[in-house]
Structures are given as C-alpha cells and as structure tokens.
Amino acid sequence: MGTTWFKESSYAWIGLGSLWIIGFIGALTRFSMSFFQVQIAMDLQISRGFISMAWSTNLLITAICAPLGGWLVDRYGAKRILFISAVLSTLGTGVVVLGNQPILFFIGYGVISGLAGIGLTTSYILMFEWFKHHRAKAMALLGSASSVGLAIITPIFVSAGWLTWKDAFMASFALGIVVTLPVIWLGIKSSQQQNINKAQKDRPVVIEEHDMLLKVTTSPKKFVYLPIFVVVAIALFTCGINMGSVEMNLVAIHQLADVSPSMIALSMSILGIMEITGALICGYFLDRYNKLMMMTILYGIRILGFVFLFMHLGSSPIVFAIAFGITYLTAVPGGILVINEFAKGKGKHTGVLLLFHQGGGIVGALIGGLSFDYFGSYQNLIVVDILICILVTLGYFILFTAYKRKLRIPNNKVAASEAL
C-alpha cells in the first residue's frame, strides 16, 4: 500500500503542499468574519445586516465568477488564473483593513474578494493534472487546509484577547503578499491542459474504469454525460444548502433546543475533527471504489445526521457532528471527480458546478432566516435538508445501478462469443 503513493510524481505532492499553505492562510479571513462580527460592527458603526449583505455579495460574485474562471483556466492555464485570483483576494483584504470605512469594507470584502472567485476552479483542475492514482485523497488533504487553519487560529486569537479583527485581516494581507503570491509564482506548475484537450477533441471517447467507476465505450453526450451532470449539479446545489444551513444556523438550532453551552462546544469540536478525519477516510475509499456508490453512501449518512438533528435527542448534537463532519469536505470534490471522468477536467464544467454549490449556500442561509422569522424555529430548514439529501441519494443510486447494468451487457456478449 505504502509504495502506491510513489506512483504520483514528487512534484504532485509538492504542489499539493503549496496549495495547502495557500488554503491555510485563507482561513484567516473566514475566521475573522465568523468570530469578530460584533467587533467589526462596533468599530465600523455598521449593523450585522450590513455585514451579512457583504458576505452574501461575496458569495454571489464568487458564484458568478466560478464558471468564468473555469473558462479562463481552459484558455490561459490554471497558474495564471490562480495568481490573478490571489492578487484580487489580497487586494480585497488590504482595502478592508487599510480603508477602515463601511463602504470600503463592503467593496473590499464583498466585491473585490468576491471577484477572486475566478480562481475557485483552479485547485480542482491542478489536482486533475497532477494526480492520477490518488486524486480523491489529494483533494481531501487540500480541503483540510481551511479546517486546520481554523483549528489553530481560533485558540490563538481567543487566548490573546488583545488581538482584533484588524490584526487578523492585516495578517492575511501581509501573508498574501509575502507567502501566497511567491508560492504561486515560484512553486506552482500547470501543464498545458488546453493543448491536451485540443489534441483529444476529435478522438473517440473512451472512458476507462481505471478507478472502478464505469467502463463505457460510447459517446458521453448521448449516453452518460447529461444525466450524470444533472445529478452532480443537483448534488452540489444540495451540498451548498446543507453547508449554508449548518454554517449559519447550527449553533442557533442547538440553542433553541436547550442544548447546554458545553455540549454545543463539544459538538463543534467533534465536527471540526470529523471534517478532517472524514475527508481522509472518504478520499481513500473514493480512490479505491466506485465513486457513484460512494457518493450514494455519503448522502445517505447526511440524511441520518439531519434526521437526528430534527429529533433533538440528547445525543443529536454529537451524532450530527459525526455524520455531517464525515461528509463535510468530500461532497464537492467527490461530485467533481465523478463528472471529471466524462468532462476530462475541463475548467468550464467545474466552474458551472461550483456555481451551483455557491448558489445553494446562499439559498440555505436565506431559507434558515426565513424559517426562523415565520415559524420561530429551524425545523422546516432541517426538513428541506433531509428531503433534498434523499433526492440526491436516489439520483446517485439510480445512476450507479443503471451503469452497472450497462457494464454487465458487454461482459455477457464477451462470454457468449467465447462460448461460440
């Protein structure tokens, strides 16, 4: 088992390490917006609604820029777009901390940092270029960067009470200039994927089951691509709603259910641990087993978690933290890995799928707010999460069973010919 890791080039792991560092630094801004909302509102004399509007604007612009970024990656390469994205992100952070004005906060975080969404697809494209045998594990490791960053940054800022949101944004701005930009410019290599795509454009489509996904030798547009793209798009939209529900409302859901503060803190810690652990476990199985089967199981686990959350049992916070944490970082890369088997890693496809995911995040946050305003609880939000997860689970399962039947047909024909 250990020797299989060396099937990848050494640079693939070096490149992954570079991207991981970039993701770790990016956790500073995410931490600042979630931890320092009250302080930001007081210092800038703005409402929390204004901060939420900036956050939503950031998500919306990022969602719009995702498919544009994918198209740009296909034309100009992942490295260039990643570098431009990092420049925009660093510039947006600088405008926030140096401007120190409400309008500049909105422009810097909501608009400029949102435009950095053109680089949203680049990490996935680079993973497809660099890795052939351990893509899922590599994407899982990359996804853990932000979670590890939060796990390390949070206790530092909490224990050092003198640190403020301005310090967090300034650290992000400085690290962007000193670390992120040099790492991208000097440490990231991108093969000419667009040339590979052009060379393969007129060749017959043959989808190999090198990772036990499918083995189909027909046109994906007629037989495979459209239904899988639709299911994956719905799945990523669903994942966005799930994440919007959890990131914006999970603590409030527990509080309304009279969960003790100590239990909430414990469940959130378990959630963070399971994010990283689950990403590695799911990444391992995605590399070894049928991806459609694994995604069916993944969303099935999410259904279980949300059902327990809905019932508000004594064990609900812990069970939900384990179930959702296991699947938290894998649903998006897992879906993109599935579609990559048929789109061959084209950035425009990845960008469109990430647009669905970002849109789902916005919808999830809005549904949570409306649910509480009109019904005084989040039960309706949890029901929505359960129903759409059931829909996605059925979609993946139907695709899995349908293509398994397609695989058996060629095998039966081969057996019949051998018998003759």
Short mmCIF file of N, CA and C in Angstrom, two decimals, residues 232-314:
data_model
loop_
_atom_site.label_atom_id
_atom_site.label_comp_id
_atom_site.label_asym_id
_atom_site.label_seq_id
_atom_site.Cartn_x
_atom_site.Cartn_y
_atom_site.Cartn_z
N VAL A 232 -25.06 15.50 -10.52
CA VAL A 232 -23.96 16.12 -9.78
C VAL A 232 -24.28 17.59 -9.50
N ALA A 233 -24.86 18.29 -10.47
CA ALA A 233 -25.21 19.70 -10.27
C ALA A 233 -26.23 19.84 -9.14
N ILE A 234 -27.25 18.97 -9.14
CA ILE A 234 -28.24 19.00 -8.06
C ILE A 234 -27.58 18.65 -6.73
N ALA A 235 -26.65 17.68 -6.77
CA ALA A 235 -25.97 17.27 -5.54
C ALA A 235 -25.14 18.42 -4.97
N LEU A 236 -24.43 19.16 -5.82
CA LEU A 236 -23.62 20.26 -5.33
C LEU A 236 -24.49 21.42 -4.83
N PHE A 237 -25.63 21.64 -5.50
CA PHE A 237 -26.58 22.64 -5.02
C PHE A 237 -27.11 22.25 -3.65
N THR A 238 -27.41 20.96 -3.49
CA THR A 238 -27.87 20.44 -2.20
C THR A 238 -26.79 20.59 -1.14
N CYS A 239 -25.55 20.26 -1.50
CA CYS A 239 -24.44 20.41 -0.56
C CYS A 239 -24.30 21.86 -0.13
N GLY A 240 -24.49 22.79 -1.06
CA GLY A 240 -24.42 24.21 -0.71
C GLY A 240 -25.50 24.60 0.29
N ILE A 241 -26.72 24.10 0.09
CA ILE A 241 -27.80 24.37 1.03
C ILE A 241 -27.47 23.78 2.40
N ASN A 242 -26.96 22.55 2.41
CA ASN A 242 -26.57 21.91 3.67
C ASN A 242 -25.54 22.76 4.40
N MET A 243 -24.50 23.19 3.69
CA MET A 243 -23.44 23.97 4.32
C MET A 243 -23.94 25.34 4.77
N GLY A 244 -24.79 25.96 3.95
CA GLY A 244 -25.37 27.24 4.36
C GLY A 244 -26.21 27.08 5.62
N SER A 245 -26.94 25.97 5.70
CA SER A 245 -27.77 25.70 6.88
C SER A 245 -26.91 25.54 8.12
N VAL A 246 -25.83 24.76 7.99
CA VAL A 246 -25.00 24.42 9.14
C VAL A 246 -24.13 25.60 9.58
N GLU A 247 -23.43 26.22 8.63
CA GLU A 247 -22.50 27.28 9.00
C GLU A 247 -23.21 28.50 9.58
N MET A 248 -24.41 28.79 9.10
CA MET A 248 -25.12 29.97 9.57
C MET A 248 -26.02 29.70 10.78
N ASN A 249 -26.53 28.46 10.91
CA ASN A 249 -27.62 28.25 11.87
C ASN A 249 -27.42 27.12 12.87
N LEU A 250 -26.35 26.33 12.78
CA LEU A 250 -26.24 25.15 13.63
C LEU A 250 -26.24 25.51 15.11
N VAL A 251 -25.46 26.49 15.50
CA VAL A 251 -25.41 26.88 16.91
C VAL A 251 -26.78 27.35 17.38
N ALA A 252 -27.46 28.15 16.54
CA ALA A 252 -28.80 28.63 16.90
C ALA A 252 -29.79 27.47 17.03
N ILE A 253 -29.68 26.46 16.17
CA ILE A 253 -30.55 25.29 16.26
C ILE A 253 -30.36 24.59 17.60
N HIS A 254 -29.13 24.40 18.01
CA HIS A 254 -28.85 23.76 19.30
C HIS A 254 -29.35 24.62 20.46
N GLN A 255 -29.18 25.93 20.35
CA GLN A 255 -29.62 26.81 21.43
C GLN A 255 -31.13 26.77 21.60
N LEU A 256 -31.88 26.76 20.50
CA LEU A 256 -33.33 26.68 20.59
C LEU A 256 -33.80 25.35 21.16
N ALA A 257 -32.98 24.32 21.01
CA ALA A 257 -33.31 23.00 21.57
C ALA A 257 -32.82 22.86 23.01
N ASP A 258 -32.39 23.96 23.62
CA ASP A 258 -31.91 23.98 25.00
C ASP A 258 -30.71 23.07 25.24
N VAL A 259 -29.86 22.98 24.25
CA VAL A 259 -28.61 22.23 24.41
C VAL A 259 -27.65 23.09 25.23
N SER A 260 -26.98 22.48 26.19
CA SER A 260 -26.08 23.23 27.07
C SER A 260 -24.90 23.78 26.28
N PRO A 261 -24.36 24.92 26.72
CA PRO A 261 -23.19 25.50 26.03
C PRO A 261 -22.01 24.53 25.95
N SER A 262 -21.80 23.75 27.02
CA SER A 262 -20.68 22.81 27.00
C SER A 262 -20.89 21.72 25.94
N MET A 263 -22.13 21.27 25.77
CA MET A 263 -22.42 20.26 24.75
C MET A 263 -22.26 20.87 23.35
N ILE A 264 -22.68 22.12 23.18
CA ILE A 264 -22.52 22.78 21.88
C ILE A 264 -21.04 22.89 21.54
N ALA A 265 -20.24 23.31 22.53
CA ALA A 265 -18.79 23.43 22.29
C ALA A 265 -18.18 22.09 21.95
N LEU A 266 -18.59 21.03 22.66
CA LEU A 266 -18.07 19.69 22.39
C LEU A 266 -18.46 19.23 20.99
N SER A 267 -19.72 19.45 20.62
CA SER A 267 -20.18 19.01 19.29
C SER A 267 -19.46 19.75 18.17
N MET A 268 -19.18 21.05 18.38
CA MET A 268 -18.47 21.81 17.36
C MET A 268 -17.02 21.34 17.23
N SER A 269 -16.42 20.96 18.35
CA SER A 269 -15.06 20.42 18.29
C SER A 269 -15.04 19.10 17.54
N ILE A 270 -16.03 18.25 17.85
CA ILE A 270 -16.13 16.97 17.15
C ILE A 270 -16.37 17.19 15.66
N LEU A 271 -17.20 18.18 15.33
CA LEU A 271 -17.46 18.49 13.92
C LEU A 271 -16.16 18.84 13.21
N GLY A 272 -15.34 19.68 13.84
CA GLY A 272 -14.07 20.06 13.22
C GLY A 272 -13.12 18.89 13.05
N ILE A 273 -13.05 18.03 14.06
CA ILE A 273 -12.19 16.84 13.97
C ILE A 273 -12.66 15.91 12.87
N MET A 274 -13.98 15.71 12.81
CA MET A 274 -14.54 14.79 11.81
C MET A 274 -14.44 15.34 10.40
N GLU A 275 -14.39 16.66 10.25
CA GLU A 275 -14.18 17.24 8.92
C GLU A 275 -12.88 16.72 8.32
N ILE A 276 -11.83 16.77 9.12
CA ILE A 276 -10.51 16.35 8.63
C ILE A 276 -10.44 14.83 8.52
N THR A 277 -10.88 14.13 9.55
CA THR A 277 -10.84 12.66 9.55
C THR A 277 -11.71 12.10 8.43
N GLY A 278 -12.92 12.64 8.30
CA GLY A 278 -13.84 12.16 7.27
C GLY A 278 -13.32 12.41 5.87
N ALA A 279 -12.65 13.55 5.67
CA ALA A 279 -12.10 13.85 4.35
C ALA A 279 -11.07 12.81 3.94
N LEU A 280 -10.22 12.42 4.88
CA LEU A 280 -9.18 11.42 4.57
C LEU A 280 -9.79 10.05 4.35
N ILE A 281 -10.77 9.67 5.17
CA ILE A 281 -11.41 8.36 5.03
C ILE A 281 -12.16 8.28 3.70
N CYS A 282 -12.99 9.28 3.43
CA CYS A 282 -13.77 9.27 2.18
C CYS A 282 -12.86 9.37 0.97
N GLY A 283 -11.78 10.16 1.08
CA GLY A 283 -10.84 10.26 -0.04
C GLY A 283 -10.21 8.92 -0.36
N TYR A 284 -9.87 8.16 0.68
CA TYR A 284 -9.28 6.83 0.48
C TYR A 284 -10.25 5.91 -0.26
N PHE A 285 -11.50 5.89 0.16
CA PHE A 285 -12.47 4.99 -0.46
C PHE A 285 -12.87 5.46 -1.86
N LEU A 286 -12.90 6.77 -2.09
CA LEU A 286 -13.21 7.27 -3.43
C LEU A 286 -12.15 6.87 -4.45
N ASP A 287 -10.91 6.76 -4.00
CA ASP A 287 -9.83 6.34 -4.90
C ASP A 287 -9.89 4.85 -5.21
N ARG A 288 -10.52 4.07 -4.35
CA ARG A 288 -10.47 2.61 -4.48
C ARG A 288 -11.77 1.98 -4.98
N TYR A 289 -12.90 2.63 -4.74
CA TYR A 289 -14.17 2.02 -5.06
C TYR A 289 -15.00 2.89 -5.99
N ASN A 290 -16.10 2.33 -6.46
CA ASN A 290 -16.99 3.01 -7.39
C ASN A 290 -17.44 4.35 -6.80
N LYS A 291 -17.18 5.44 -7.50
CA LYS A 291 -17.49 6.77 -6.98
C LYS A 291 -18.98 7.01 -6.84
N LEU A 292 -19.78 6.49 -7.78
CA LEU A 292 -21.22 6.67 -7.67
C LEU A 292 -21.76 5.95 -6.43
N MET A 293 -21.25 4.78 -6.15
CA MET A 293 -21.66 4.05 -4.94
C MET A 293 -21.25 4.82 -3.69
N MET A 294 -20.03 5.35 -3.68
CA MET A 294 -19.54 6.06 -2.51
C MET A 294 -20.33 7.36 -2.27
N MET A 295 -20.70 8.06 -3.33
CA MET A 295 -21.48 9.28 -3.16
C MET A 295 -22.89 8.96 -2.68
N THR A 296 -23.44 7.81 -3.08
CA THR A 296 -24.74 7.38 -2.57
C THR A 296 -24.67 7.18 -1.05
N ILE A 297 -23.62 6.50 -0.61
CA ILE A 297 -23.43 6.26 0.83
C ILE A 297 -23.22 7.58 1.56
N LEU A 298 -22.44 8.48 0.97
CA LEU A 298 -22.13 9.76 1.62
C LEU A 298 -23.41 10.55 1.92
N TYR A 299 -24.28 10.69 0.93
CA TYR A 299 -25.50 11.45 1.17
C TYR A 299 -26.47 10.69 2.06
N GLY A 300 -26.39 9.36 2.04
CA GLY A 300 -27.19 8.58 2.98
C GLY A 300 -26.79 8.87 4.42
N ILE A 301 -25.49 9.03 4.67
CA ILE A 301 -25.01 9.39 6.01
C ILE A 301 -25.51 10.78 6.40
N ARG A 302 -25.54 11.69 5.44
CA ARG A 302 -26.06 13.03 5.74
C ARG A 302 -27.53 12.98 6.14
N ILE A 303 -28.31 12.14 5.46
CA ILE A 303 -29.72 12.01 5.83
C ILE A 303 -29.85 11.60 7.29
N LEU A 304 -29.07 10.59 7.68
CA LEU A 304 -29.08 10.12 9.07
C LEU A 304 -28.75 11.26 10.03
N GLY A 305 -27.74 12.06 9.71
CA GLY A 305 -27.35 13.16 10.58
C GLY A 305 -28.47 14.18 10.74
N PHE A 306 -29.08 14.59 9.64
CA PHE A 306 -30.14 15.59 9.71
C PHE A 306 -31.38 15.05 10.41
N VAL A 307 -31.68 13.76 10.29
CA VAL A 307 -32.81 13.16 11.00
C VAL A 307 -32.59 13.26 12.51
N PHE A 308 -31.39 12.94 12.96
CA PHE A 308 -31.09 13.07 14.38
C PHE A 308 -31.16 14.53 14.83
N LEU A 309 -30.70 15.45 13.98
CA LEU A 309 -30.76 16.86 14.32
C LEU A 309 -32.21 17.31 14.46
N PHE A 310 -33.09 16.79 13.62
CA PHE A 310 -34.52 17.15 13.65
C PHE A 310 -35.18 16.64 14.93
N MET A 311 -34.78 15.46 15.40
CA MET A 311 -35.44 14.85 16.56
C MET A 311 -35.02 15.49 17.88
N HIS A 312 -33.89 16.19 17.92
CA HIS A 312 -33.42 16.88 19.12
C HIS A 312 -33.31 15.93 20.31
N LEU A 313 -32.71 14.80 20.10
CA LEU A 313 -32.44 13.87 21.19
C LEU A 313 -31.21 14.35 21.97
N GLY A 314 -30.97 13.73 23.12
CA GLY A 314 -29.80 14.10 23.90
C GLY A 314 -28.50 13.87 23.15
#
